[in-house]
PDB file of C-alpha atoms in Angstrom:
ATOM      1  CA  UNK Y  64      29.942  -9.357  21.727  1.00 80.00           C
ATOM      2  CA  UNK Y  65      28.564  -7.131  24.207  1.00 91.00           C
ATOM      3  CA  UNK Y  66      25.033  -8.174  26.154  1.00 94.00           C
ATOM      4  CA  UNK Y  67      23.463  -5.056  24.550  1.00 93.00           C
ATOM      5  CA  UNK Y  68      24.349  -5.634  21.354  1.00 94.00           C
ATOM      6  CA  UNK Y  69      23.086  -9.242  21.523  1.00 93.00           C
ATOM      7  CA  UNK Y  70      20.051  -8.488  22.626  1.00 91.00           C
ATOM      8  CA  UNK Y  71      19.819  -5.914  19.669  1.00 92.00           C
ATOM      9  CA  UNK Y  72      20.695  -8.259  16.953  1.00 93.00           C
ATOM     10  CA  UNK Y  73      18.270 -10.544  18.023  1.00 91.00           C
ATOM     11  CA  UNK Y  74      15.417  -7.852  18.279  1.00 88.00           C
ATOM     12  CA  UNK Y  75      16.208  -6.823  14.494  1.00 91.00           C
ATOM     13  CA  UNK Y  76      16.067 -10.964  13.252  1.00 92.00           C
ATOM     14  CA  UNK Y  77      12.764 -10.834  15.310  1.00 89.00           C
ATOM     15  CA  UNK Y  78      11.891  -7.601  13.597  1.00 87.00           C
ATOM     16  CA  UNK Y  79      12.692  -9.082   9.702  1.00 89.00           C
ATOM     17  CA  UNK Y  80      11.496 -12.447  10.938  1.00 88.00           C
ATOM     18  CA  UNK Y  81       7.864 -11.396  12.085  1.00 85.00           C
ATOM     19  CA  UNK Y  82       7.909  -8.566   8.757  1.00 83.00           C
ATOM     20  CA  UNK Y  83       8.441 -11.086   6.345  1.00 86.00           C
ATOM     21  CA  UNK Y  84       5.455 -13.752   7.507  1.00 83.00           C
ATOM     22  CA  UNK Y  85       3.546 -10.559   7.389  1.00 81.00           C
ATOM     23  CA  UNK Y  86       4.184  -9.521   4.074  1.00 79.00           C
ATOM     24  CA  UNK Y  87       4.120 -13.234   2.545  1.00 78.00           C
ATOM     25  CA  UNK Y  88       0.730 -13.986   4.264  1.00 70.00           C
ATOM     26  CA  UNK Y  89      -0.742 -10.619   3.122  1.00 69.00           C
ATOM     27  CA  UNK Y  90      -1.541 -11.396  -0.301  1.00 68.00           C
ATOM     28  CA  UNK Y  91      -4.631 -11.016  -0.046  1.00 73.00           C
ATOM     29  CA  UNK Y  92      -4.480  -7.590   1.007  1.00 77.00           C
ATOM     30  CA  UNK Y  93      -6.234  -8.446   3.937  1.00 86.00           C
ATOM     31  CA  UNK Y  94      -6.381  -5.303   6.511  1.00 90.00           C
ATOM     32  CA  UNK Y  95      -3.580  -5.623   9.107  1.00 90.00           C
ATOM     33  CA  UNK Y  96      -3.787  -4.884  13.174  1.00 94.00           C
ATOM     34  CA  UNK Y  97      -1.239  -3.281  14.238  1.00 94.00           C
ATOM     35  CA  UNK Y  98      -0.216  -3.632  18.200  1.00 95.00           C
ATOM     36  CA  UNK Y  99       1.825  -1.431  19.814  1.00 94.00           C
ATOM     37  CA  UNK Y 100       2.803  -1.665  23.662  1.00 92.00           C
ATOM     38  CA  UNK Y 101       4.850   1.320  25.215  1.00 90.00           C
ATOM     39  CA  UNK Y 102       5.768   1.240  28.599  1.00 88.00           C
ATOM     40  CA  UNK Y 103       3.077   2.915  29.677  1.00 88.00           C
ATOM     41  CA  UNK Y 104       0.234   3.097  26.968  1.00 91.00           C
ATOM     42  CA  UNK Y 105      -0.839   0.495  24.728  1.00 93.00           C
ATOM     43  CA  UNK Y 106      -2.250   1.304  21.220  1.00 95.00           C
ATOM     44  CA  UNK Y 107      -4.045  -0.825  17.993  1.00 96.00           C
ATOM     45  CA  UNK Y 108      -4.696   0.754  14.452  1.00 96.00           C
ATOM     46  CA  UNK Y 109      -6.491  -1.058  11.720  1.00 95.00           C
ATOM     47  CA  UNK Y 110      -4.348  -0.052   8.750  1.00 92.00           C
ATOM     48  CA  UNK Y 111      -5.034  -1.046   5.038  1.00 90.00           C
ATOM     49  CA  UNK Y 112      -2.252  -1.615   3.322  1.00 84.00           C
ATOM     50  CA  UNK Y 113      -3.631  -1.316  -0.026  1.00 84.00           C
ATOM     51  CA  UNK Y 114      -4.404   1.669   0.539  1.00 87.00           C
ATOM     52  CA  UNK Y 115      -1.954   2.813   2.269  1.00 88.00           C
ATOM     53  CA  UNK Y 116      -4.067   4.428   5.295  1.00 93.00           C
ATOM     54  CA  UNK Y 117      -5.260   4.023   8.409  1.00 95.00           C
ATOM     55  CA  UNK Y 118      -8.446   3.236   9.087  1.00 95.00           C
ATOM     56  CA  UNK Y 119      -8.795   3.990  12.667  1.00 95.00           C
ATOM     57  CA  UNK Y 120      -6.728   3.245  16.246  1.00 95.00           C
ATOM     58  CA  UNK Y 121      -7.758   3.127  19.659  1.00 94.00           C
ATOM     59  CA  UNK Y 122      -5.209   3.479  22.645  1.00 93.00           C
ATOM     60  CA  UNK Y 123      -5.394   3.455  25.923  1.00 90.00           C
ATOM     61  CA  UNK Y 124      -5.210   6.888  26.285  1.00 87.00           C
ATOM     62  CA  UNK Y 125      -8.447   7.118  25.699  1.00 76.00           C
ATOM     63  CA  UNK Y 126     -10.664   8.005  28.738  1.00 60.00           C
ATOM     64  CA  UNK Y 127     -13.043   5.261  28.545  1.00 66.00           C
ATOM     65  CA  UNK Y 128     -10.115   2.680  28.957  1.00 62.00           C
ATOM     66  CA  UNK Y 129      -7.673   4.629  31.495  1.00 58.00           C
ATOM     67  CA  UNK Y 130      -9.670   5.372  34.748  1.00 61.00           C
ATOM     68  CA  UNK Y 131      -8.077   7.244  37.150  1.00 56.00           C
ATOM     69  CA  UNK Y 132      -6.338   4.827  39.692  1.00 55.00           C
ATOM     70  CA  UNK Y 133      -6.338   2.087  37.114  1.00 70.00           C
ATOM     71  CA  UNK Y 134      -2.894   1.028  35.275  1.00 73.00           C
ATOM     72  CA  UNK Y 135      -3.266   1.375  31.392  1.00 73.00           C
ATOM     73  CA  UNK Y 136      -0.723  -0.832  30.485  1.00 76.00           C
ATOM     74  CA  UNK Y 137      -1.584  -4.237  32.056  1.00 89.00           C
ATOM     75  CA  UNK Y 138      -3.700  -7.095  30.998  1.00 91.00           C
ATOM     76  CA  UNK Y 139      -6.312  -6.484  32.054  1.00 91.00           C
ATOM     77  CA  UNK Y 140      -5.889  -3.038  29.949  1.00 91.00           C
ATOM     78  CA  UNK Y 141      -5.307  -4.817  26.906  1.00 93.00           C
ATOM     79  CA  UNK Y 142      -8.028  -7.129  27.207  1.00 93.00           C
ATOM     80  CA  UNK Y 143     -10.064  -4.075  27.594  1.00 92.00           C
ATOM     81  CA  UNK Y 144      -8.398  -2.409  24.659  1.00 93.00           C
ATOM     82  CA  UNK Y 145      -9.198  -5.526  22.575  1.00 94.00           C
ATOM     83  CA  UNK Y 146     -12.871  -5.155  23.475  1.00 93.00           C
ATOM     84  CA  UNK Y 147     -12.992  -1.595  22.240  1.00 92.00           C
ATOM     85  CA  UNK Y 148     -11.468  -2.191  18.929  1.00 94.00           C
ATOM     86  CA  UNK Y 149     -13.840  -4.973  18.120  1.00 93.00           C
ATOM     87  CA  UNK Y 150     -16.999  -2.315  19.125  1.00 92.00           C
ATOM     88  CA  UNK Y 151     -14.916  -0.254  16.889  1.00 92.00           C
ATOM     89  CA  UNK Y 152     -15.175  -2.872  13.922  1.00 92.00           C
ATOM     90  CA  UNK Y 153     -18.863  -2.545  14.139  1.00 89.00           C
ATOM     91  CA  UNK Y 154     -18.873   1.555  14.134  1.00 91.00           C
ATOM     92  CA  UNK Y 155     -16.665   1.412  10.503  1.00 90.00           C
ATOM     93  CA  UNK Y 156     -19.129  -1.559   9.465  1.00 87.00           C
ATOM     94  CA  UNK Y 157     -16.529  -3.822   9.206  1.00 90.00           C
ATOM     95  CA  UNK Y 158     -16.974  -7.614   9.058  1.00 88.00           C
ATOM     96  CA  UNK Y 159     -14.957  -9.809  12.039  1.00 84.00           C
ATOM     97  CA  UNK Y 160     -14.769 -12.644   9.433  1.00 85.00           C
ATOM     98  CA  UNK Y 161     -13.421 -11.403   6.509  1.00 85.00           C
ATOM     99  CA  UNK Y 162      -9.733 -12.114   8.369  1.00 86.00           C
ATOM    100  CA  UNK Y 163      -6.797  -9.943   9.234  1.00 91.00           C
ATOM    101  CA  UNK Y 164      -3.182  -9.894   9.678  1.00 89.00           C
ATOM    102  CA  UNK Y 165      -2.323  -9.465  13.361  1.00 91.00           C
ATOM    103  CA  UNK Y 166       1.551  -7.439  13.407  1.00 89.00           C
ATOM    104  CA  UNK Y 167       2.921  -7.325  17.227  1.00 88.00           C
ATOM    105  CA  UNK Y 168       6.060  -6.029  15.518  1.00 85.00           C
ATOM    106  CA  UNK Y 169       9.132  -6.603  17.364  1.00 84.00           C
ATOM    107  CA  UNK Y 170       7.460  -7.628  20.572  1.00 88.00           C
ATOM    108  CA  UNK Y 171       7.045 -11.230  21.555  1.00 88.00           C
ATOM    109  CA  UNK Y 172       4.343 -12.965  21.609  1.00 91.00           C
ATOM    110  CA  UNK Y 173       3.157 -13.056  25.563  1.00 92.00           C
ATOM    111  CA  UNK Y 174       1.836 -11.062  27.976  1.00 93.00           C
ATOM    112  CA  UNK Y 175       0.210  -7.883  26.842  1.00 94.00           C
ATOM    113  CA  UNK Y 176       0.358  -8.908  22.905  1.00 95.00           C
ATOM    114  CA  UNK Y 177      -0.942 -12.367  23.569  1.00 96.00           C
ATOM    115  CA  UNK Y 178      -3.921 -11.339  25.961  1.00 96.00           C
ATOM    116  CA  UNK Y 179      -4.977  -8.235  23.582  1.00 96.00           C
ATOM    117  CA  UNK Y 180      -4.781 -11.420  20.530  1.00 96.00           C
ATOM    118  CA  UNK Y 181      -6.757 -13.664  22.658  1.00 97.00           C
ATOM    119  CA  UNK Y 182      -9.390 -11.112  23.234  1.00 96.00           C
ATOM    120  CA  UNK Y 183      -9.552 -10.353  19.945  1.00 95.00           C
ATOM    121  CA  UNK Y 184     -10.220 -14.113  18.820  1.00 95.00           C
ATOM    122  CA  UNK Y 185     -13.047 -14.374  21.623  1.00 95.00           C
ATOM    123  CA  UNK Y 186     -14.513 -10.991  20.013  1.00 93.00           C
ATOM    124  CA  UNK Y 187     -14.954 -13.251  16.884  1.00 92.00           C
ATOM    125  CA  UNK Y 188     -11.930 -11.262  15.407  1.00 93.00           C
ATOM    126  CA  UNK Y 189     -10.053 -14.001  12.983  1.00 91.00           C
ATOM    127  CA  UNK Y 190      -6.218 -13.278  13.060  1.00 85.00           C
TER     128      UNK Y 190
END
């Protein structure tokens, strides 16, 4: 087995793994925060799964959270990130402590995805 394709079939099991505790601890239908890190841009989306929709995102596209000179895809970017999505909470009237899901899809849980979490739980955000 090639390295590549190792490293593959361990990203899908991490994939399926990571789905599945989503789905089985969504029963609830608690709304779910989606994370997703690019190589250069990082972006969150509240999404209600219920209801199959989107209730709003935030990226670091934005140009509030990408000033020129500044990287958007450190941690320091995410932390930032993390602090406009829970503002963001508060513009869609949104309650902090009603719970969500937090999905980091196939990435692991460090750097980037664990500093954007972090934030989020300092916000008041319960994951």
């Amino acid at each position: 087995m090639s390295a590549i394709t190792r490293l593959n079939t361990l990203r899908e099991r991490r994939k399926r793994r990571v789905r599945a505790k989503i789905q089985a601890g969504n029963r609830s239908d608690r709304k779910r925060i989606y994370l997703h890190v690019s190589n250069r841009y990082l972006y969150a989306q509240l999404i209600d799964d219920a209801a199959k929709k989107t209730i709003f995102s935030v990226t670091t596209l934005s140009a509030d959270l990408s000033k020129k000179g500044k990287s958007a895809k450190n941690k320091e970017a995410a932390k930032a990130l993390a602090e406009n999505f829970a503002s963001s909470l508060s513009k869609f009237s949104l309650s902090p402590d009603t719970g969500y899901v937090f999905d980091r899809g196939e990435k692991l849980y460090h750097g980037r995805v664990r500093v954007f979490a972090e934030a989020l739980r300092e916000k008041g955000i319960k994951i």
